[in-house]
Tab-separated table of C-alpha atoms and ligand atoms in Angstrom:
chain	number	residue	atom	x	y	z
A	1	UNK	CA	7.753	15.690	-28.511
A	2	UNK	CA	8.690	18.628	-30.729
A	3	UNK	CA	10.303	21.553	-28.882
A	4	UNK	CA	8.073	24.667	-28.727
A	5	UNK	CA	10.011	27.838	-28.024
A	6	UNK	CA	6.894	29.711	-26.866
A	7	UNK	CA	5.842	26.903	-24.532
A	8	UNK	CA	3.228	24.155	-24.871
A	9	UNK	CA	-0.535	24.548	-25.007
A	10	UNK	CA	-1.583	22.722	-21.840
A	11	UNK	CA	-5.092	21.784	-20.705
A	12	UNK	CA	-6.205	20.475	-17.316
A	13	UNK	CA	-9.441	18.489	-17.464
A	14	UNK	CA	-10.977	18.300	-13.997
A	15	UNK	CA	-9.240	21.543	-13.058
A	16	UNK	CA	-11.533	22.280	-10.105
A	17	UNK	CA	-10.906	18.936	-8.367
A	18	UNK	CA	-8.381	18.039	-5.690
A	19	UNK	CA	-5.932	16.585	-8.226
A	20	UNK	CA	-6.607	19.221	-10.913
A	21	UNK	CA	-5.846	22.034	-8.493
A	22	UNK	CA	-2.647	20.299	-7.419
A	23	UNK	CA	-1.667	19.962	-11.097
A	24	UNK	CA	-2.022	23.704	-11.504
A	25	UNK	CA	0.236	24.370	-8.489
A	26	UNK	CA	2.854	21.877	-9.667
A	27	UNK	CA	2.954	23.215	-13.248
A	28	UNK	CA	3.770	26.624	-11.769
A	29	UNK	CA	6.229	25.489	-9.100
A	30	UNK	CA	8.195	23.308	-11.547
A	31	UNK	CA	8.134	26.096	-14.139
A	32	UNK	CA	6.700	23.794	-16.772
A	33	UNK	CA	6.974	25.568	-20.160
A	34	UNK	CA	3.310	26.520	-20.502
A	35	UNK	CA	2.594	28.703	-23.549
A	36	UNK	CA	-1.155	28.786	-23.012
A	37	UNK	CA	-3.381	27.172	-20.414
A	38	UNK	CA	-6.956	25.912	-20.652
A	39	UNK	CA	-8.951	24.693	-17.657
A	40	UNK	CA	-11.938	22.409	-18.125
A	41	UNK	CA	-14.508	20.943	-15.755
A	42	UNK	CA	-18.244	20.280	-15.673
A	43	UNK	CA	-20.970	22.733	-16.676
A	44	UNK	CA	-21.383	23.418	-12.919
A	45	UNK	CA	-18.013	25.204	-12.831
A	46	UNK	CA	-17.954	26.591	-16.377
A	47	UNK	CA	-17.607	30.372	-16.441
A	48	UNK	CA	-15.853	30.719	-13.093
A	49	UNK	CA	-12.455	32.367	-13.194
A	50	UNK	CA	-9.270	30.914	-11.704
A	51	UNK	CA	-6.171	32.985	-10.953
A	52	UNK	CA	-3.101	31.196	-12.281
A	53	UNK	CA	0.597	31.880	-12.779
A	54	UNK	CA	-0.320	32.524	-16.442
A	55	UNK	CA	-3.113	35.010	-15.728
A	56	UNK	CA	-6.833	34.571	-15.051
A	57	UNK	CA	-8.346	31.573	-16.834
A	58	UNK	CA	-12.082	30.959	-17.297
A	59	UNK	CA	-13.195	27.370	-16.704
A	60	UNK	CA	-14.663	25.776	-19.835
A	61	UNK	CA	-17.368	23.119	-19.986
A	62	UNK	CA	-15.666	19.893	-21.085
A	63	UNK	CA	-18.822	18.695	-22.828
A	64	UNK	CA	-18.724	21.486	-25.432
A	65	UNK	CA	-15.026	22.430	-25.522
A	66	UNK	CA	-13.068	22.179	-28.783
A	67	UNK	CA	-9.752	20.407	-28.093
A	68	UNK	CA	-8.029	21.728	-31.238
A	69	UNK	CA	-4.573	23.201	-30.622
A	70	UNK	CA	-3.876	21.512	-27.284
A	71	UNK	CA	-0.420	19.870	-27.051
A	72	UNK	CA	-0.703	18.234	-23.636
A	73	UNK	CA	-3.970	17.414	-21.835
A	74	UNK	CA	-3.799	16.356	-18.201
A	75	UNK	CA	-7.035	14.507	-17.395
A	76	UNK	CA	-8.352	14.014	-13.858
A	77	UNK	CA	-12.144	14.160	-14.042
A	78	UNK	CA	-12.974	10.489	-13.492
A	79	UNK	CA	-12.822	7.414	-15.727
A	80	UNK	CA	-16.178	8.066	-17.393
A	81	UNK	CA	-15.047	11.474	-18.698
A	82	UNK	CA	-11.687	10.042	-19.782
A	83	UNK	CA	-13.371	7.300	-21.782
A	84	UNK	CA	-15.755	9.780	-23.367
A	85	UNK	CA	-13.340	12.620	-24.166
A	86	UNK	CA	-9.668	11.532	-24.117
A	87	UNK	CA	-9.744	9.775	-27.536
A	88	UNK	CA	-11.116	12.927	-29.205
A	89	UNK	CA	-8.369	15.040	-27.595
A	90	UNK	CA	-5.735	12.541	-28.801
A	91	UNK	CA	-7.261	12.567	-32.296
A	92	UNK	CA	-6.670	16.317	-32.593
A	93	UNK	CA	-2.963	15.785	-31.835
A	94	UNK	CA	-2.823	16.296	-28.077
A	95	UNK	CA	-0.994	13.845	-25.854
A	96	UNK	CA	-3.408	12.906	-23.073
A	97	UNK	CA	-1.913	11.959	-19.716
A	98	UNK	CA	-4.808	10.375	-17.929
A	99	UNK	CA	-5.060	10.051	-14.181
A	100	UNK	CA	-8.157	7.838	-14.211
A	101	UNK	CA	-8.423	4.053	-14.374
A	102	UNK	CA	-9.976	4.188	-17.876
A	103	UNK	CA	-6.956	3.041	-19.886
A	104	UNK	CA	-4.548	1.572	-17.358
A	105	UNK	CA	-5.180	-2.067	-18.179
A	106	UNK	CA	-5.168	-1.541	-21.956
A	107	UNK	CA	-2.012	-3.360	-23.151
A	108	UNK	CA	-1.554	-0.808	-25.976
A	109	UNK	CA	-1.449	2.168	-23.578
A	110	UNK	CA	1.667	2.805	-21.497
A	111	UNK	CA	1.291	2.958	-17.708
A	112	UNK	CA	4.127	5.033	-16.316
A	113	UNK	CA	5.621	5.776	-12.915
A	114	UNK	CA	8.221	8.483	-13.484
A	115	UNK	CA	11.488	7.282	-11.993
A	116	UNK	CA	10.512	3.627	-12.457
A	117	UNK	CA	9.637	2.946	-16.124
A	118	UNK	CA	10.171	6.279	-17.946
A	119	UNK	CA	11.011	4.509	-21.222
A	120	UNK	CA	7.392	3.284	-21.504
A	121	UNK	CA	6.154	6.882	-21.914
A	122	UNK	CA	7.970	7.214	-25.215
A	123	UNK	CA	5.944	4.601	-27.104
A	124	UNK	CA	2.451	6.070	-26.842
A	125	UNK	CA	-0.289	6.521	-29.374
A	126	UNK	CA	-1.753	9.729	-27.956
A	127	UNK	CA	-2.760	8.483	-24.497
A	128	UNK	CA	-0.561	7.632	-21.501
A	129	UNK	CA	-2.042	6.331	-18.268
A	130	UNK	CA	-1.045	7.476	-14.800
A	131	UNK	CA	-1.183	4.621	-12.274
A	132	UNK	CA	-3.466	4.356	-9.282
A	133	UNK	CA	-2.163	6.395	-6.328
A	134	UNK	CA	-1.640	3.369	-4.081
A	135	UNK	CA	0.326	1.441	-6.705
A	136	UNK	CA	2.401	4.535	-7.389
A	137	UNK	CA	3.450	5.052	-3.767
A	138	UNK	CA	4.090	1.333	-3.200
A	139	UNK	CA	6.258	0.959	-6.304
A	140	UNK	CA	8.397	3.985	-5.511
A	141	UNK	CA	9.676	1.925	-2.573
A	142	UNK	CA	9.448	-1.552	-4.068
A	143	UNK	CA	10.657	-1.033	-7.680
A	144	UNK	CA	14.296	-0.339	-6.681
A	145	UNK	CA	14.276	-3.641	-4.766
A	146	UNK	CA	12.686	-5.432	-7.740
A	147	UNK	CA	15.450	-4.112	-10.004
A	148	UNK	CA	18.108	-5.242	-7.539
A	149	UNK	CA	16.995	-8.759	-6.670
A	150	UNK	CA	14.049	-9.703	-8.937
A	151	UNK	CA	10.638	-9.409	-7.236
A	152	UNK	CA	8.726	-12.676	-6.923
A	153	UNK	CA	5.945	-12.008	-4.411
A	154	UNK	CA	4.540	-9.064	-2.466
A	155	UNK	CA	1.948	-8.790	0.283
A	156	UNK	CA	0.723	-5.204	0.480
A	157	UNK	CA	-1.794	-3.488	2.731
A	158	UNK	CA	-2.702	0.126	1.997
A	159	UNK	CA	-3.791	2.833	4.439
A	160	UNK	CA	-5.430	5.246	2.006
A	161	UNK	CA	-6.372	8.835	2.739
A	162	UNK	CA	-9.765	10.255	1.816
A	163	UNK	CA	-8.423	12.812	-0.682
A	164	UNK	CA	-7.996	9.869	-3.071
A	165	UNK	CA	-11.809	9.920	-3.309
A	166	UNK	CA	-11.976	13.632	-4.158
A	167	UNK	CA	-13.036	16.900	-2.556
A	168	UNK	CA	-16.404	15.606	-1.347
A	169	UNK	CA	-14.698	12.845	0.652
A	170	UNK	CA	-12.484	15.364	2.449
A	171	UNK	CA	-15.608	17.333	3.405
A	172	UNK	CA	-17.265	14.137	4.624
A	173	UNK	CA	-14.297	13.263	6.872
A	174	UNK	CA	-14.236	16.761	8.388
A	175	UNK	CA	-18.030	16.793	8.881
A	176	UNK	CA	-18.091	13.367	10.505
A	177	UNK	CA	-15.200	14.146	12.870
A	178	UNK	CA	-17.109	17.266	13.954
A	179	UNK	CA	-20.324	15.228	14.290
A	180	UNK	CA	-18.728	12.649	16.603
A	181	UNK	CA	-16.954	15.356	18.572
A	182	UNK	CA	-20.357	16.499	19.855
A	183	UNK	CA	-20.580	13.346	21.998
A	184	UNK	CA	-17.146	11.788	22.444
A	185	UNK	CA	-18.280	9.558	25.303
A	186	UNK	CA	-20.603	7.747	22.916
A	187	UNK	CA	-17.592	6.806	20.767
A	188	UNK	CA	-15.827	5.348	23.791
A	189	UNK	CA	-18.679	3.779	25.725
A	190	UNK	CA	-21.179	3.096	22.934
A	191	UNK	CA	-24.415	4.641	21.785
A	192	UNK	CA	-23.003	6.828	18.997
A	193	UNK	CA	-25.378	8.109	16.378
A	194	UNK	CA	-24.724	7.319	12.705
A	195	UNK	CA	-23.669	10.462	10.808
A	196	UNK	CA	-24.750	11.115	7.241
A	197	UNK	CA	-22.730	8.788	4.964
A	198	UNK	CA	-22.556	9.539	1.236
A	199	UNK	CA	-19.092	8.593	-0.036
A	200	UNK	CA	-18.070	5.369	1.683
A	201	UNK	CA	-19.832	2.206	2.844
A	202	UNK	CA	-19.436	3.227	6.500
A	203	UNK	CA	-18.542	6.440	8.386
A	204	UNK	CA	-14.888	7.423	7.888
A	205	UNK	CA	-14.749	9.939	10.781
A	206	UNK	CA	-12.816	8.333	13.690
A	207	UNK	CA	-13.017	5.020	11.874
A	208	UNK	CA	-11.145	2.679	9.500
A	209	UNK	CA	-12.883	1.024	6.545
A	210	UNK	CA	-11.277	-2.195	5.283
A	211	UNK	CA	-12.886	-1.710	1.889
A	212	UNK	CA	-11.588	0.781	-0.694
A	213	UNK	CA	-13.198	1.013	-4.133
A	214	UNK	CA	-15.992	-1.291	-5.282
A	215	UNK	CA	-16.417	-5.038	-4.935
A	216	UNK	CA	-14.853	-6.706	-7.983
A	217	UNK	CA	-14.193	-10.453	-7.972
A	218	UNK	CA	-13.337	-13.296	-5.573
A	219	UNK	CA	-13.960	-10.998	-2.598
A	220	UNK	CA	-11.417	-8.391	-3.745
A	221	UNK	CA	-12.190	-4.752	-4.503
A	222	UNK	CA	-11.249	-3.078	-7.770
A	223	UNK	CA	-8.746	-0.986	-5.812
A	224	UNK	CA	-7.027	-4.205	-4.680
A	225	UNK	CA	-7.000	-5.649	-8.195
A	226	UNK	CA	-5.474	-2.393	-9.496
A	227	UNK	CA	-2.572	-2.920	-7.110
A	228	UNK	CA	-2.050	-6.424	-8.522
A	229	UNK	CA	-2.468	-5.684	-12.223
A	230	UNK	CA	-0.782	-2.290	-12.352
A	231	UNK	CA	2.274	-3.546	-10.409
A	232	UNK	CA	2.670	-6.367	-12.913
A	233	UNK	CA	2.376	-4.028	-15.893
A	234	UNK	CA	4.701	-1.288	-14.587
A	235	UNK	CA	7.387	-3.687	-13.379
A	236	UNK	CA	6.954	-5.814	-16.512
A	237	UNK	CA	6.520	-8.885	-14.325
A	238	UNK	CA	3.340	-10.573	-15.629
A	239	UNK	CA	3.621	-13.451	-13.160
A	240	UNK	CA	4.275	-11.357	-10.047
A	241	UNK	CA	2.286	-12.692	-7.065
A	242	UNK	CA	0.578	-9.896	-5.115
A	243	UNK	CA	-1.645	-10.262	-2.019
A	244	UNK	CA	-3.467	-6.922	-1.676
A	245	UNK	CA	-5.670	-5.408	1.036
A	246	UNK	CA	-6.840	-1.800	0.627
A	247	UNK	CA	-8.050	0.120	3.664
A	248	UNK	CA	-9.466	3.655	3.912
A	249	UNK	CA	-8.273	5.614	6.938
A	250	UNK	CA	-9.374	8.991	8.378
A	251	UNK	CA	-6.391	10.873	6.969
A	252	UNK	CA	-6.795	13.864	4.623
A	253	UNK	CA	-3.710	13.385	2.438
A	254	UNK	CA	-1.007	10.707	2.231
A	255	UNK	CA	-1.354	7.030	1.359
A	256	UNK	CA	0.718	4.517	3.343
A	257	UNK	CA	1.514	0.989	2.217
A	258	UNK	CA	2.931	-1.785	4.404
A	259	UNK	CA	4.565	-4.320	2.094
A	260	UNK	CA	6.488	-7.564	2.496
A	261	UNK	CA	8.496	-8.491	-0.572
A	262	UNK	CA	10.212	-11.735	-1.575
A	263	UNK	CA	12.819	-11.953	-4.303
A	264	UNK	CA	14.643	-14.324	-6.635
A	265	UNK	CA	17.534	-14.240	-4.151
A	266	UNK	CA	17.878	-13.195	-0.502
A	267	UNK	CA	18.068	-9.406	-0.096
A	268	UNK	CA	19.587	-7.809	3.018
A	269	UNK	CA	18.483	-4.583	4.686
A	270	UNK	CA	21.688	-2.677	3.853
A	271	UNK	CA	21.444	-3.549	0.172
A	272	UNK	CA	17.732	-2.675	0.164
A	273	UNK	CA	18.429	0.744	1.703
A	274	UNK	CA	21.159	1.410	-0.830
A	275	UNK	CA	18.893	0.455	-3.723
A	276	UNK	CA	16.065	2.744	-2.561
A	277	UNK	CA	18.469	5.603	-1.822
A	278	UNK	CA	19.832	5.334	-5.357
A	279	UNK	CA	16.379	5.793	-6.886
A	280	UNK	CA	14.950	9.254	-7.768
A	281	UNK	CA	11.934	10.700	-5.946
A	282	UNK	CA	12.188	8.576	-2.823
A	283	UNK	CA	13.819	9.122	0.576
A	284	UNK	CA	14.808	6.462	3.094
A	285	UNK	CA	13.949	7.420	6.672
A	286	UNK	CA	16.097	4.814	8.394
A	287	UNK	CA	15.812	6.155	11.941
A	288	UNK	CA	12.528	8.047	11.753
A	289	UNK	CA	8.984	6.850	11.299
A	290	UNK	CA	7.429	8.406	8.194
A	291	UNK	CA	3.709	9.173	8.483
A	292	UNK	CA	1.109	10.527	6.031
A	293	UNK	CA	1.419	13.955	7.652
A	294	UNK	CA	5.159	13.949	6.863
A	295	UNK	CA	4.434	13.116	3.245
A	296	UNK	CA	1.600	15.579	2.630
A	297	UNK	CA	2.600	18.514	0.438
A	298	UNK	CA	6.014	17.128	-0.574
A	299	UNK	CA	7.104	15.407	-3.781
A	300	UNK	CA	9.207	12.523	-2.479
A	301	UNK	CA	7.810	9.210	-1.293
A	302	UNK	CA	9.173	8.324	2.158
A	303	UNK	CA	10.241	4.782	3.027
A	304	UNK	CA	10.784	3.697	6.621
A	305	UNK	CA	10.605	0.563	8.794
A	306	UNK	CA	12.858	-1.338	6.359
A	307	UNK	CA	13.467	-4.726	7.989
A	308	UNK	CA	14.090	-8.384	7.172
A	309	UNK	CA	11.049	-10.644	6.792
A	310	UNK	CA	10.536	-13.095	9.636
A	311	UNK	CA	8.403	-15.992	8.398
A	312	UNK	CA	10.404	-16.600	5.239
A	313	UNK	CA	13.946	-15.205	5.576
A	314	UNK	CA	15.569	-13.264	2.736
A	315	UNK	CA	12.707	-10.860	2.053
A	316	UNK	CA	12.173	-7.221	3.012
A	317	UNK	CA	9.256	-5.590	4.810
A	318	UNK	CA	8.829	-1.843	4.541
A	319	UNK	CA	6.437	1.070	4.937
A	320	UNK	CA	6.117	3.559	2.080
A	321	UNK	CA	4.085	6.743	2.370
A	322	UNK	CA	3.487	9.438	-0.215
A	323	UNK	CA	1.250	12.374	-1.036
A	324	UNK	CA	-1.474	10.736	-3.116
A	325	UNK	CA	-2.425	14.044	-4.746
A	326	UNK	CA	1.189	14.805	-5.724
A	327	UNK	CA	3.363	11.740	-6.558
A	328	UNK	CA	0.233	9.585	-6.408
A	329	UNK	CA	-1.480	11.686	-9.075
A	330	UNK	CA	-0.715	15.265	-10.196
A	331	UNK	CA	3.071	15.261	-9.850
A	332	UNK	CA	3.470	12.005	-11.758
A	333	UNK	CA	1.333	13.269	-14.666
A	334	UNK	CA	3.531	16.347	-14.917
A	335	UNK	CA	6.707	14.268	-14.606
A	336	UNK	CA	5.411	12.198	-17.547
A	337	UNK	CA	4.887	15.424	-19.508
A	338	UNK	CA	8.463	16.426	-18.619
A	339	UNK	CA	9.753	13.097	-19.965
A	340	UNK	CA	7.850	13.723	-23.231
A	341	UNK	CA	9.168	17.243	-23.785
A	342	UNK	CA	12.740	16.141	-22.996
A	343	UNK	CA	12.651	13.672	-25.953
B	1	A2P	P1	-16.682	20.124	-11.240
B	1	A2P	O1	-15.979	20.792	-10.090
B	1	A2P	O2	-17.206	21.111	-12.224
B	1	A2P	O3	-17.706	19.106	-10.794
B	1	A2P	P2	-12.801	15.614	-7.349
B	1	A2P	O4	-12.675	14.152	-7.656
B	1	A2P	O5	-11.659	16.152	-6.558
B	1	A2P	O6	-14.118	15.949	-6.774
B	1	A2P	O7	-12.716	16.357	-8.804
B	1	A2P	C1	-13.444	15.921	-9.902
B	1	A2P	C2	-13.134	16.827	-11.092
B	1	A2P	O8	-13.797	16.281	-12.231
B	1	A2P	C3	-13.684	18.233	-10.922
B	1	A2P	O9	-12.879	19.164	-11.594
B	1	A2P	C4	-15.021	18.122	-11.589
B	1	A2P	O10	-15.548	19.339	-12.075
B	1	A2P	C5	-14.683	17.235	-12.754
B	1	A2P	N1	-15.907	16.613	-13.279
B	1	A2P	C6	-16.785	15.843	-12.620
B	1	A2P	N2	-17.820	15.515	-13.433
B	1	A2P	C7	-17.569	16.083	-14.626
B	1	A2P	C8	-18.248	16.132	-15.891
B	1	A2P	N3	-19.410	15.509	-16.088
B	1	A2P	N4	-17.669	16.849	-16.893
B	1	A2P	C9	-16.506	17.489	-16.711
B	1	A2P	N5	-15.817	17.487	-15.549
B	1	A2P	C10	-16.345	16.794	-14.525
């Protein structure tokens, strides 16, 4: 991307959402060279004013905004909005980095995890896709092992926080925890009353829902199929075997993934630790247990519980946990923008 001495014209689409707000924080904290900033959301938020590191910015209505002049557009307003608006932004010369699922499976659009397949970002045609938050966190731990020993098969179970479903889901978790708190005995001994449920299939307060996303095919959810298809695309391993299960847990921020990985050759724990330690954006916690709370608000993905597989020797089991709003979404989009402006 051409250097711009005065900084780039950056837009955040979905600026009022959980990811959009995190993007704004990260642009400022990483001192991204922003020349001018535009914030866009729905007509509900249009007209409200947001204080930013670049002065007060009035939210614009995406539906009627003119994208002319934007260099980099960070989209996080849902797949429907991306499909409807991202091509028009790209047509005016902006590079769109899209956090939704709209373009991830399009073979002509790069799908990039910064630190894993940076080179892919450089061959775009105006749109670059940011992977699903679960895939992102999992691959930060698994990709270094794949590079070292050739990944053949992975069984992965996610423990996904509610912030991955947006602001309304975080409110629902807090409301339902408060609701159940009124009669804790009923949770223990039975007789609890169903709280209002709007986001998920079942209550998420004090509960675990072994169903994330929507039902897709063969009994798998679309969230599970994303983990399969996006891992194959990012690692450039079209035949990779992945057994996915995606679970929603009552955690505000931080997605955890328990994975067992099998390779083209046996891989030992020491070599696995070395490979992960040598990779950017990821920390090995060899003697500490990394939890979602540890990962929330930080950039690095944390990998712990690295151990040899038992049923089929030579593989590695591990636990990776990362802030789904940061590395899982906003941080990675900005890292992609950093790759673009460095070239
Ligand atoms: P708004 O706040 O105006 O509804 P989250 O997933 O965290 O709830 O965030 C969703 C983001 O996508 C918000 O910024 C939201 O804006 C934006 N959004 C949702 N629907 C639309 C729409 N129809 N047009 C533009 N932005 C939208």
